[in-house]
Coordinates of C-alpha atoms and ligand atoms in Angstrom, one line a residue:
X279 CA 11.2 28.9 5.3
X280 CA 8.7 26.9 7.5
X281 CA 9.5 25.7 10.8
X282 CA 8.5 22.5 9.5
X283 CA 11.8 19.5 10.2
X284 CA 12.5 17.6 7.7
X285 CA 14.0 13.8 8.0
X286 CA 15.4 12.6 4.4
X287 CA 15.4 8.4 4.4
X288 CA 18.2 7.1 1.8
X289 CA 18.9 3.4 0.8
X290 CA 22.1 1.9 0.2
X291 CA 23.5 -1.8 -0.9
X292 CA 20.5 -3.1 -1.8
X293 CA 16.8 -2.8 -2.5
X294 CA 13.7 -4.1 -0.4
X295 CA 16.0 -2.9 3.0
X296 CA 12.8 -1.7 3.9
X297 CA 13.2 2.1 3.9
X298 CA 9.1 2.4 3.7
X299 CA 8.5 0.1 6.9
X300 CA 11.4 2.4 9.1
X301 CA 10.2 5.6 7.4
X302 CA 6.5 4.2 8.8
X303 CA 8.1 2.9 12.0
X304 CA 9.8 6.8 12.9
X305 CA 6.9 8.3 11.4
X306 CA 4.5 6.4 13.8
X307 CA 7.5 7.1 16.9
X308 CA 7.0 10.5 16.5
X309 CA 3.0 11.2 15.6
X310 CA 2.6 9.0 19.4
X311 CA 4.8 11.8 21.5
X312 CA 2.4 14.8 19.6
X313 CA 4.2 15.3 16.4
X314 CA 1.8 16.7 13.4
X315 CA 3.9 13.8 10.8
X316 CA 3.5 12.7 6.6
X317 CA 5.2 10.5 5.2
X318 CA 6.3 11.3 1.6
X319 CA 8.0 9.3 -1.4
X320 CA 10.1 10.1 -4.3
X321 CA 10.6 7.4 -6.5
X322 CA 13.0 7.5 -9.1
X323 CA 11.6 5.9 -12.2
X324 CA 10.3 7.8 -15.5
X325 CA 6.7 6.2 -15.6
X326 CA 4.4 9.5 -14.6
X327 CA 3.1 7.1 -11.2
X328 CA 2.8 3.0 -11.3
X329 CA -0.8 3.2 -12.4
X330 CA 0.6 1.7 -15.7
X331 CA 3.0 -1.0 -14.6
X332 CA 2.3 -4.4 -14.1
X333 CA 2.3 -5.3 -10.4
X334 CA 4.8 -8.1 -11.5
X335 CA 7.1 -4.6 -12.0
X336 CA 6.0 -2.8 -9.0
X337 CA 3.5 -4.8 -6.3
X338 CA 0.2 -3.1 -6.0
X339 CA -0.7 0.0 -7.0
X340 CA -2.2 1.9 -3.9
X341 CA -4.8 4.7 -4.6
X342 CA -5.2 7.8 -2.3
X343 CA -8.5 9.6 -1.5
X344 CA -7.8 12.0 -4.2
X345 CA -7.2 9.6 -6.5
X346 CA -3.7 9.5 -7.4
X347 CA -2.3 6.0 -8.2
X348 CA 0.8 5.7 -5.8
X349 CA 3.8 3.7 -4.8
X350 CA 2.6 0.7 -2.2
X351 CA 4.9 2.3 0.7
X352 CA 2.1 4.9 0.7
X353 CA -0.1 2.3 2.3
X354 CA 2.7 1.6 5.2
X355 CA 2.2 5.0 5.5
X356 CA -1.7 5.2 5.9
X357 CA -1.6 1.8 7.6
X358 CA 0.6 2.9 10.3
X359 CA 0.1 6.6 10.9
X360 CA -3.9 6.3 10.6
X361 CA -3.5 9.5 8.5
X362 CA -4.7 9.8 4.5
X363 CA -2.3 10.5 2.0
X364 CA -2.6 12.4 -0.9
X365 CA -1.1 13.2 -4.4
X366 CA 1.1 15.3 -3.1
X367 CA 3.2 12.4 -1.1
X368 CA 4.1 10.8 -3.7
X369 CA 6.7 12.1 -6.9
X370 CA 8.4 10.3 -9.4
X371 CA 11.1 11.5 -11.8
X372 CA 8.6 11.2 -14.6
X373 CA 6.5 13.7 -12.8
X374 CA 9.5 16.1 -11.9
X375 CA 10.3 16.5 -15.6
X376 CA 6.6 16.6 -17.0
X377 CA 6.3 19.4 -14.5
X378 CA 9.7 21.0 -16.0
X379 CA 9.3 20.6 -19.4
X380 CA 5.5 21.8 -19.0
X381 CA 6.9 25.1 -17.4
X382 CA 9.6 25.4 -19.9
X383 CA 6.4 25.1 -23.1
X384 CA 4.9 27.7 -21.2
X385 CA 8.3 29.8 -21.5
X386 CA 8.5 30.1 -17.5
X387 CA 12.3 29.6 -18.3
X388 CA 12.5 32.0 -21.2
X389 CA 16.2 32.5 -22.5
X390 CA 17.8 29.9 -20.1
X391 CA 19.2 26.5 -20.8
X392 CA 17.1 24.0 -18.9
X393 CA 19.5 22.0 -17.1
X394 CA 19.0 19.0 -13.8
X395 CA 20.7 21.7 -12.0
X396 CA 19.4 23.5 -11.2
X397 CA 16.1 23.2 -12.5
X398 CA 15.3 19.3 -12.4
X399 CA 16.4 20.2 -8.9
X400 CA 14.8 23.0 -7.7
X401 CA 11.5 21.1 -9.1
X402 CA 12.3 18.3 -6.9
X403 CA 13.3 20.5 -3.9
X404 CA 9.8 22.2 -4.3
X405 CA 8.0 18.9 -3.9
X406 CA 10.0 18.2 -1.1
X407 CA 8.8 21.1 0.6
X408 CA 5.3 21.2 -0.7
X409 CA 3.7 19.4 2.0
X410 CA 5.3 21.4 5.1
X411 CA 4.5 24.5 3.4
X412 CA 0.9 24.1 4.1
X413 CA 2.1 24.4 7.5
X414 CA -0.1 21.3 8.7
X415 CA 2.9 19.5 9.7
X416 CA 5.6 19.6 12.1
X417 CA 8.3 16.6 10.7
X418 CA 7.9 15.6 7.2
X419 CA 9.6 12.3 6.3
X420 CA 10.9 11.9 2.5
X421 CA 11.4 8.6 1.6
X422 CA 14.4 8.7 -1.7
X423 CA 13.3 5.1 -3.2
X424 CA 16.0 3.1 -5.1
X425 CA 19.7 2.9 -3.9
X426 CA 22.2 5.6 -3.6
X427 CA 25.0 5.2 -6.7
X428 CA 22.1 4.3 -8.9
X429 CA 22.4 6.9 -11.9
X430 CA 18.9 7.7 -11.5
X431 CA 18.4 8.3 -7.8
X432 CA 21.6 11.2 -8.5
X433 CA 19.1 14.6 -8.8
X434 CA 17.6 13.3 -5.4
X435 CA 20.7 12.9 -3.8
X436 CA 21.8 16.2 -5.3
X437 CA 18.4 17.8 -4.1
X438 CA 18.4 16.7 -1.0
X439 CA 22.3 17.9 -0.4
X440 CA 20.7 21.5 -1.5
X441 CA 17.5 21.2 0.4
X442 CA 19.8 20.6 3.9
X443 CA 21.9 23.7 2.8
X444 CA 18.8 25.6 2.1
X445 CA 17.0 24.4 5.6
X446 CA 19.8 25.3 7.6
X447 CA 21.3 23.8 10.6
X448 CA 19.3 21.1 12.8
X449 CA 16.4 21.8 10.5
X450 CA 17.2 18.2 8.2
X451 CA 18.5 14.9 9.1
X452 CA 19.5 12.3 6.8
X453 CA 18.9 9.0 8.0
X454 CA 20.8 6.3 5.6
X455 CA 19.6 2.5 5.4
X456 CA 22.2 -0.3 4.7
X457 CA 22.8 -3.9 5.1
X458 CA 25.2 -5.8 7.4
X459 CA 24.8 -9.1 5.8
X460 CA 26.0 -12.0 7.8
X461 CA 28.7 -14.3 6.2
X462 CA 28.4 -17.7 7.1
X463 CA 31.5 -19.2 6.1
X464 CA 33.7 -16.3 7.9
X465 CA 30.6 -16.4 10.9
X466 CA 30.9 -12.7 11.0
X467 CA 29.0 -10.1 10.2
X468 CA 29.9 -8.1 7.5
X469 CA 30.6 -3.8 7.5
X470 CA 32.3 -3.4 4.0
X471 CA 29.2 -2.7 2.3
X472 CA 28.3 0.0 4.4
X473 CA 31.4 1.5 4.4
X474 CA 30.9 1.7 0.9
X475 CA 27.5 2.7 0.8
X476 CA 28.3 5.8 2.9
X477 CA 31.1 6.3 0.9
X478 CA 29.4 7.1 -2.5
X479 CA 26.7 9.0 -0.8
X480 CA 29.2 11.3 1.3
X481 CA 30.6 11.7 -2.6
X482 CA 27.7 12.8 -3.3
X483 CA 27.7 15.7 -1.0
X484 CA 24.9 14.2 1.6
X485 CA 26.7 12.5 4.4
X486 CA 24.2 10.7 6.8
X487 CA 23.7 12.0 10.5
X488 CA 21.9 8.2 11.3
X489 CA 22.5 4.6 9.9
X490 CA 19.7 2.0 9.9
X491 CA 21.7 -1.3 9.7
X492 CA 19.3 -3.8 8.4
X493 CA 20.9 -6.9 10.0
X494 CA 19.7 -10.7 10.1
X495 CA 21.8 -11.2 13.8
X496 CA 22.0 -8.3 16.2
X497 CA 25.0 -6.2 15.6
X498 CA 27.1 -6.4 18.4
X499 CA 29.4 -3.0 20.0
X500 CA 32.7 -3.5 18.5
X501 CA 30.7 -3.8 15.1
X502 CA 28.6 -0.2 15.8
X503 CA 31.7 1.2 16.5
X504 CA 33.8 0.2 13.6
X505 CA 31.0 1.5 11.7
X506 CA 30.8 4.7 13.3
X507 CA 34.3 5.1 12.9
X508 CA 34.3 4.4 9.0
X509 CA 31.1 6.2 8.1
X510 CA 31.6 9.1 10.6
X511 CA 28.4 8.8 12.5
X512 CA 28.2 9.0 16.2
X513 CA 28.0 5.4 17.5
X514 CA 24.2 5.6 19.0
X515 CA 23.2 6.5 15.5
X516 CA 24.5 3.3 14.4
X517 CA 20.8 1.8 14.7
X518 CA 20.2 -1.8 14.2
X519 CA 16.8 -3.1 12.2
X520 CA 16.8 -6.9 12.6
X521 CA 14.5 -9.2 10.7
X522 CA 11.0 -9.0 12.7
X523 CA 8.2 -11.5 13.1
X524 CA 5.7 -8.9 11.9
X525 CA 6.1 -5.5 10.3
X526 CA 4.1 -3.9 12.9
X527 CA 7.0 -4.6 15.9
X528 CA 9.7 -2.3 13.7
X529 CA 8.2 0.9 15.7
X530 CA 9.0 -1.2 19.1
X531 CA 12.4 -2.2 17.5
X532 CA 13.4 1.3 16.9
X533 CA 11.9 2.6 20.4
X534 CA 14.3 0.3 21.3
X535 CA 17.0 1.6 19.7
X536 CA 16.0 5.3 20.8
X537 CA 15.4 5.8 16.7
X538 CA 13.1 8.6 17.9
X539 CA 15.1 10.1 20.6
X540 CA 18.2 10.2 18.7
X541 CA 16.1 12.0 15.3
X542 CA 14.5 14.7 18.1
X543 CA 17.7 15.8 19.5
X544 CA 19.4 16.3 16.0
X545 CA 16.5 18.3 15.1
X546 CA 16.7 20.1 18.4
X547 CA 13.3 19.0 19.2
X548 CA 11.6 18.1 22.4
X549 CA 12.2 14.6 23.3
X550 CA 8.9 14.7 26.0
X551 CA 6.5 12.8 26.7
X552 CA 7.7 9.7 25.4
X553 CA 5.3 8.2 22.7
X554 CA 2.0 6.9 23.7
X555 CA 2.2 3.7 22.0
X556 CA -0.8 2.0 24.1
X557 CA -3.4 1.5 21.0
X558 CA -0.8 0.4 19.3
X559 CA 0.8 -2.4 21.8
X560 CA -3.1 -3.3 22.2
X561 CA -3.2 -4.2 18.6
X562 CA 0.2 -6.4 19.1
X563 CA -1.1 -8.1 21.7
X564 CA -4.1 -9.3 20.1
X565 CA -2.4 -10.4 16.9
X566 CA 0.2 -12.5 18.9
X567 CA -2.1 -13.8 21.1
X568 CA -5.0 -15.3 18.6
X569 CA -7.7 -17.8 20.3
X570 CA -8.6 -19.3 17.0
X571 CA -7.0 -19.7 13.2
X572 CA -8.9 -19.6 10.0
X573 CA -7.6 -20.0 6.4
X574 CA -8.7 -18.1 3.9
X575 CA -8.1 -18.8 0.5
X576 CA -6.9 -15.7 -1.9
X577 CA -7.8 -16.6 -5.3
X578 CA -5.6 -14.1 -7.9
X579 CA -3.6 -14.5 -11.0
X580 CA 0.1 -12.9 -9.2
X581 CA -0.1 -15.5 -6.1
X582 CA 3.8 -15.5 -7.2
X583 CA 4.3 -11.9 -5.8
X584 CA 2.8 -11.6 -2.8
X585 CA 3.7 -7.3 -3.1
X586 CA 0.3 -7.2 -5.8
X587 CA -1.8 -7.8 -3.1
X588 CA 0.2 -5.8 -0.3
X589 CA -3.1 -3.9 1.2
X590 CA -5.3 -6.8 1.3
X591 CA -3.0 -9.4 3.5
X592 CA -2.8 -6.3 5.6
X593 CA -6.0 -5.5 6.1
X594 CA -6.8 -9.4 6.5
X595 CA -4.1 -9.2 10.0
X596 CA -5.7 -5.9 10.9
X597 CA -8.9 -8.0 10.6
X598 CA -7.4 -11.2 12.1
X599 CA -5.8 -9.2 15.5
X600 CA -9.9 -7.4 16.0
X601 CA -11.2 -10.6 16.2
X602 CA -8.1 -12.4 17.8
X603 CA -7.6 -15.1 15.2
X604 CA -4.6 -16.3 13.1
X605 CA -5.2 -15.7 9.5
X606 CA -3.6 -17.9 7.2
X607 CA -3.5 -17.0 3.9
X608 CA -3.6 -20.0 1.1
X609 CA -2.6 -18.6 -2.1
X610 CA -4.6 -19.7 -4.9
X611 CA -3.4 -19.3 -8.7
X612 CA -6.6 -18.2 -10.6
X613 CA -4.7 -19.3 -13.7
X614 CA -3.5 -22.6 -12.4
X615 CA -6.8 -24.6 -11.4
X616 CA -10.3 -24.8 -12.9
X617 CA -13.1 -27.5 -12.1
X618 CA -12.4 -30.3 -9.5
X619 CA -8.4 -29.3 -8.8
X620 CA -10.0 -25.2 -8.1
X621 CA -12.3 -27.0 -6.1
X622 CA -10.1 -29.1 -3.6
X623 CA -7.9 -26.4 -3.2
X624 CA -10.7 -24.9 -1.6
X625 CA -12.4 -27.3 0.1
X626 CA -10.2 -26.7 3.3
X627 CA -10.1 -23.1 3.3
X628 CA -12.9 -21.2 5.6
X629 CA -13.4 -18.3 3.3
X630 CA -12.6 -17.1 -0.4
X631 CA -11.6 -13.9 -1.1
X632 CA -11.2 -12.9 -5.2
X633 CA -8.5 -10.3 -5.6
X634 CA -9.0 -7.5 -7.8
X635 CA -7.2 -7.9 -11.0
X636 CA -7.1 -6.7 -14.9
X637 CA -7.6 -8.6 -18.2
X638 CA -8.6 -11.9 -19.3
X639 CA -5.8 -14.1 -17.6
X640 CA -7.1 -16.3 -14.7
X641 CA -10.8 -14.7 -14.6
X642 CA -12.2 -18.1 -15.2
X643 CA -11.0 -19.3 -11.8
X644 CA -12.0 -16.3 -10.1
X645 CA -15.7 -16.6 -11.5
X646 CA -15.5 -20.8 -10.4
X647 CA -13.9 -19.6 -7.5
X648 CA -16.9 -17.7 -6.7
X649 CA -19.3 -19.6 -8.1
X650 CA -17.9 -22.7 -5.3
X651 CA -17.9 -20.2 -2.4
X652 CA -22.1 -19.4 -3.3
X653 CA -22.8 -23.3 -4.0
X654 CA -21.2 -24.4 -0.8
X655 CA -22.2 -21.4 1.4
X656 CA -18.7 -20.3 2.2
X657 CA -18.1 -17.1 3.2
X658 CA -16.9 -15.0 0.2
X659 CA -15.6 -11.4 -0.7
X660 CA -14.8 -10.4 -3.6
X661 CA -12.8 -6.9 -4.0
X662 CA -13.6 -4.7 -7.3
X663 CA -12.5 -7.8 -10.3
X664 CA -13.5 -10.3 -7.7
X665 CA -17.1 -8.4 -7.2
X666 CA -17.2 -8.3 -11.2
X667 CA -16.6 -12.0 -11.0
X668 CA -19.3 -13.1 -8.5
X669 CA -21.8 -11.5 -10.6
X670 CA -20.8 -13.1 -13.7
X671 CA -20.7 -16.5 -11.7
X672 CA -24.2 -15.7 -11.0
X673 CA -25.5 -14.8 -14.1
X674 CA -24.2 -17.8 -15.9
X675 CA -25.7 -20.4 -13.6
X676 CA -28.7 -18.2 -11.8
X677 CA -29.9 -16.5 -14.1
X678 CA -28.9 -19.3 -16.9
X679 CA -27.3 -16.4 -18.8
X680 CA -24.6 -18.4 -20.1
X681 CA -22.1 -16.7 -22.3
X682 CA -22.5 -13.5 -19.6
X683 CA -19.4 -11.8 -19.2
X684 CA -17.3 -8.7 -18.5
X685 CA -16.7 -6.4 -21.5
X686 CA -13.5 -6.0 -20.3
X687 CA -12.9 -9.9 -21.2
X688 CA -15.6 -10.3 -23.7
X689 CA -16.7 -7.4 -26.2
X690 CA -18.6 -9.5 -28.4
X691 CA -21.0 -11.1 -25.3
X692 CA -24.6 -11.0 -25.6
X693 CA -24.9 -10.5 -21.8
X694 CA -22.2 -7.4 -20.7
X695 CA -23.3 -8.0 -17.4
X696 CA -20.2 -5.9 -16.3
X697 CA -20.1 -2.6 -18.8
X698 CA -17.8 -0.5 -19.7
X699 CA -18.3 2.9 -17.8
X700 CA -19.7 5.8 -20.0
X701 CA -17.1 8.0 -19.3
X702 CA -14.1 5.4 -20.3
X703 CA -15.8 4.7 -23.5
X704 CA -13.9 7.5 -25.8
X705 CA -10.7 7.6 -23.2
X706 CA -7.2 7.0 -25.3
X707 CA -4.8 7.6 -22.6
X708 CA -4.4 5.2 -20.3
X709 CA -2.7 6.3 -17.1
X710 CA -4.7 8.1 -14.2
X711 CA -8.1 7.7 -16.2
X712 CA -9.8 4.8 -14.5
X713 CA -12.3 5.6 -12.1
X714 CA -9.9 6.5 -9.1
X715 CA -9.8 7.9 -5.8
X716 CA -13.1 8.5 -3.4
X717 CA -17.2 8.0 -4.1
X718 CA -20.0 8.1 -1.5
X719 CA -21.8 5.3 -1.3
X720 CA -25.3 4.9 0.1
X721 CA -26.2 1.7 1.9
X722 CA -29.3 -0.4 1.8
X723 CA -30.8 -0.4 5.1
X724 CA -31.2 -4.2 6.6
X725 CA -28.6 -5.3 4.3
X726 CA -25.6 -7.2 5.3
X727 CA -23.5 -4.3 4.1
X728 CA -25.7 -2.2 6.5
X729 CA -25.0 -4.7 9.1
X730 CA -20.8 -4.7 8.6
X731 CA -20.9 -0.7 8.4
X732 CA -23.3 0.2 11.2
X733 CA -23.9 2.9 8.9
X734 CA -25.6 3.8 5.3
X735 CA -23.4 6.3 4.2
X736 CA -19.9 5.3 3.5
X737 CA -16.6 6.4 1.0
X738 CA -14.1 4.2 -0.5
X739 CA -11.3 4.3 -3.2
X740 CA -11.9 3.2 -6.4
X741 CA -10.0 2.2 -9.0
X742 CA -11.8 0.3 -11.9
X743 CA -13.1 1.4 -15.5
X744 CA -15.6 -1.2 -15.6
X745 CA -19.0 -1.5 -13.6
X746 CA -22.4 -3.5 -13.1
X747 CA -24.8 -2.7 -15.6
X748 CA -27.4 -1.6 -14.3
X749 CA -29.8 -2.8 -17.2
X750 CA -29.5 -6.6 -15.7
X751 CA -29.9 -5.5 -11.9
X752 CA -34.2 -6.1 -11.3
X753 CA -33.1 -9.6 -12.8
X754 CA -30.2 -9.7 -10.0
X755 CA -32.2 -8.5 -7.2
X756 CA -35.2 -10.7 -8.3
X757 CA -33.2 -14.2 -7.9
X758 CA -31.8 -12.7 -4.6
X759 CA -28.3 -10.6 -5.7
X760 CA -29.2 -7.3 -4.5
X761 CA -27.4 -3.9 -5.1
X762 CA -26.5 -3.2 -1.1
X763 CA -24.6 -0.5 -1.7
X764 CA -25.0 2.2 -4.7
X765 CA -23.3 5.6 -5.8
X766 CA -25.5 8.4 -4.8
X767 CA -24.9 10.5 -7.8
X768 CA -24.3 8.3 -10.6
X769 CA -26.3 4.9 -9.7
X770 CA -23.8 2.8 -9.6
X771 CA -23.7 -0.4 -7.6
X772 CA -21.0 -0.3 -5.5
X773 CA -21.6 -3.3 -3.2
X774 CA -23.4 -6.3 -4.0
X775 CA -24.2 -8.7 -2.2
X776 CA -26.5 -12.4 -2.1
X777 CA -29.7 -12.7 0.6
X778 CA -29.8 -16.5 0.9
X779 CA -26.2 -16.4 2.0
X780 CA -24.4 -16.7 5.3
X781 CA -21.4 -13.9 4.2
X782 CA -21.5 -13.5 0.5
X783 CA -20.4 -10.0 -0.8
X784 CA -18.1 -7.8 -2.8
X785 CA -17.7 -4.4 -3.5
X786 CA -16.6 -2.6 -7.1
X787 CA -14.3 -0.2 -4.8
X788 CA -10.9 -1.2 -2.6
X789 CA -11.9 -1.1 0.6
X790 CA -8.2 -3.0 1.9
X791 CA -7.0 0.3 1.2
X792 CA -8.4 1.8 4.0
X793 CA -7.9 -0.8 6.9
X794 CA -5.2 1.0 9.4
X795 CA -4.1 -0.5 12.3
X796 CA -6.0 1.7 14.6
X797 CA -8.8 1.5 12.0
X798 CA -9.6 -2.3 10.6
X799 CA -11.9 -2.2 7.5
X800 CA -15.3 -3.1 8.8
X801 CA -15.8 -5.3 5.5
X802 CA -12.8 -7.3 6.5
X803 CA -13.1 -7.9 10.1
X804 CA -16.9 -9.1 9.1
X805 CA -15.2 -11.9 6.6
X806 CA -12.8 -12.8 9.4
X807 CA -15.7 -13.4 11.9
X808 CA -17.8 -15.3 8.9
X809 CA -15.2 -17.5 8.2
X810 CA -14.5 -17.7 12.2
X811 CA -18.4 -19.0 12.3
X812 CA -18.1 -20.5 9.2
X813 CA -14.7 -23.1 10.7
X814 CA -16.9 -23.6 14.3
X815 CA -19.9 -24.9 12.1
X816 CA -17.6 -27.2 10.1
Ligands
LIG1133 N1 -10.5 -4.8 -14.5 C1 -11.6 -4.4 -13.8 C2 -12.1 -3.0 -14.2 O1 -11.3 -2.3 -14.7 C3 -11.4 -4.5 -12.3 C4 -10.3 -3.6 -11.8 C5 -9.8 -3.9 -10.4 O2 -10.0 -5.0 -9.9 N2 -9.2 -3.0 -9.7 O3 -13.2 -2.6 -13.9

């Protein structure tokens, strides 16, 4: 076995505790005092990965560099640790069994019963493991997703109670997250549910070393110790985690409450130096302290759920603290206004960004939407459907193509200014065949993409089946929408932008999904500063 440590994260009471923000916060805690970290997540649902559910299901769909489609928490991950992800960190139940019953067709299991234990199991253990067995990491954090007592979360629970015998002593933690909900009628703070929480996990075999008490009041001593007492934890690993301003003070928080400290000494690790957190207060400092506010309006079709668009309002505060501005977000329903209403609602906001997005529902409003942004010269993105948009906006009233459209929307058009890619054409499965994961791109030199970069060779995620066709593109660049930014190898435009523009530009990949805290997406701190110049002007 490895001398990789491994820190199991399990969630009790509830959902949406925030397992992925403390798993990011420790993670982070540790990688600043040297530790080689990854985050990893097992997620107990039977869909393959969330490529296929609706974000209404599952909040965006984040996309590593090799291309899997993954749970959102991944991003928390990249976002706060400033380190990729990969396949490998993320597994789902769906993906344990195809893996089993694939082994079992190919008679690895010849003459046996195939049974969760041991062999679900052992499948699961494996993947737990995976990642420290390349020997690239010193602590590997596994996230368990869903709530301990929920049928489907029990082969985790039952892995993970193996995996700890298997690892040995001081090689494993479990650190267990629960609520202490606040009763306002009694005016106490309430420790039943933990009790209980613990209680069926313990049953299970796994009983946590460290609590994370998810608390909207701070939890007082007599509380922590009543706690301790019930759950059989030491009382300084009864850790508070109260609500935050932002996401990005729960590593603080939990420095605070020697989160860190208490995980190395029950691993036996070193607890010295203490974490260099200096890049990261830096970046606190900025976004608490802005010197100007802009509003930026997000025009998308699941404004409802602000989870489907997780990376991007990220990536705009990364953006936001660089250049020391408060972004406000206004949520635009792409479904909800067209004409003169879509118009007002953005006539106040300094910037318009179209989300990225799938099927016909609310692309008329993104297409207005950028169609408004170019006639008024408002700085606009547009991110992979929003990019798709923009260029049908322009083709209808530009270039007077009028029934132009996406294929996606519109099979029939005369104008498939956005094609179907040739390799999606014959495709008849649907999950983890899009165009995913990381392309080069090569950048127009002069452009304003060339200008936002400082660069001409760049690689974002992808995660699209449909493109710009290229057969329209000398009309484009002709009335002044120029391919900035194209695929090396296939030709494809990946960025596109307009010349007679202040800030007018999208791009066919996801560049949000990239923007960490120590590294703000370049095309996003650009939009910040246009709409920063863009409000001054006003
Ligand atoms: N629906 C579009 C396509 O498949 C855009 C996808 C997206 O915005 N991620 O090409």
């Amino acid at each position: 076995m490895s001398k990789t440590k491994y820190i199991f994260v399990t969630g009790g009471v509830t959902s949406s505790l925030g397992k992925g923000i403390v798993s990011a916060s420790l993670g982070k805690l540790l990688q600043a005092r040297g530790y080689k970290v990854t985050i990893q997540k097992f997620d107990p649902y039977i869909n393959i990965d969330p490529g296929t559910m609706n974000p209404y299901e599952h909040g965006e769909c984040y996309v590593t560099d090799d291309g899997a489609e993954t749970d959102l928490d991944l991003g928390h991950y990249e976002r706060f640790l400033n380190t990729p992800t990969s396949q490998a960190n993320n597994l789902t139940t769906g993906q344990i069994y195809y893996n089993v019953i694939k082994k079992e067709r190919e008679g690895a299991y010849l003459g046996k019963t195939v049974q969760v234990i041991p062999h679900i199991t052992d499948e699961i253990k494996n993947n737990f493991f995976a990642l420290g067995e390349t020997g690239k990491f010193d602590i590997v954090i596994t996230e368990i997703g869903g709530c301990v007592g929920d049928i489907e979360s029990l082969p985790f629970i039952e892995a993970v109670r193996q995996a700890r015998w298997d690892l040995g002593d001081y090689n494993s933690i479990v650190i267990h997250l629960t609520l202490v909900p606040y009763l306002k009628s009694a005016g106490e703070l309430k420790t039943k549910p933990t009790q209980h929480s613990v209680k069926q996990l313990s049953e299970a075999g796994v009983q946590p070393n460290i609590l994370v008490c998810r608390a909207e009041y701070p939890i007082p001593m007599d509380i922590r110790k009543k706690i301790a007492l019930f759950c059989n934890v030491n009382v300084n690993s009864v850790i508070q985690s109260i609500d935050a301003d932002t996401i990005y003070d729960v590593p603080l928080l939990m420095k605070k409450e020697k989160l860190d400290e208490i995980v190395l000494e029950k691993l036996q690790l070193s607890t010295e130096p203490e974490p260099n957190l200096e890049s990261w207060k830096g970046f606190l400092g900025k976004l608490k302290n802005p010197t100007t506010e802009v509003q930026i309006g997000l025009v998308g079709k699941y404004v409802e759920l602000p989870d489907a668009y997780k990376s991007i309002v990220e990536a705009l505060i990364h953006a936001g603290a660089v250049n020391e501005c408060r972004v406000e977000v206004k949520w635009v329903h792409a479904e909800k206004y067209e004409g003169d209403t879509l118009k007002k609602q953005l006539d106040e906001v300094d910037a318009v960004l179209v989300a990225p997005g799938f099927g016909e529902r609310g692309v008329e409003g993104k297409i207005e939407a950028s169609c408004i942004a170019r006639r008024t010269l408002k700085p606009f993105f547009g991110i992979c459907l929003g990019l798709q948009c923009a260029v049908i906006g322009f083709a209808r009233e530009v270039l007077k193509l009028k029934d132009a459209h996406s294929a996606e929307m519109n099979p029939n058009t005369t104008n498939p200014v956005i094609d179907i890619m040739e390799d999606q054409k014959n495709l008849t499965q649907m999950g983890g065949t899009m165009r995913l994961g990381s392309y080069n791109c090569k950048i127009k030199k002069n452009s304003l993409a060339n200008e936002v970069y400082g660069k001409l060779e760049i690689s974002e995620r992808h995660r699209h089946r449909y493109e710009f066709n290229n057969q329209y593109l000398e009309q484009f660049e002709k009335a002044g929408m120029i391919a900035s930014g194209i695929n090396p190898e296939s030709g494809l435009a990946e960025i596109m932008e307009i010349k007679n523009h202040p800030h007018f530009i999208g791009s066919q990949f996801h560049p949000e999904l990239k923007s960490t805290v120590e590294n703000p997406h370049p095309l996003f701190v650009s939009f910040v500063k246009a709409a920063i110049e863009y409000k001054a002007k006003k």
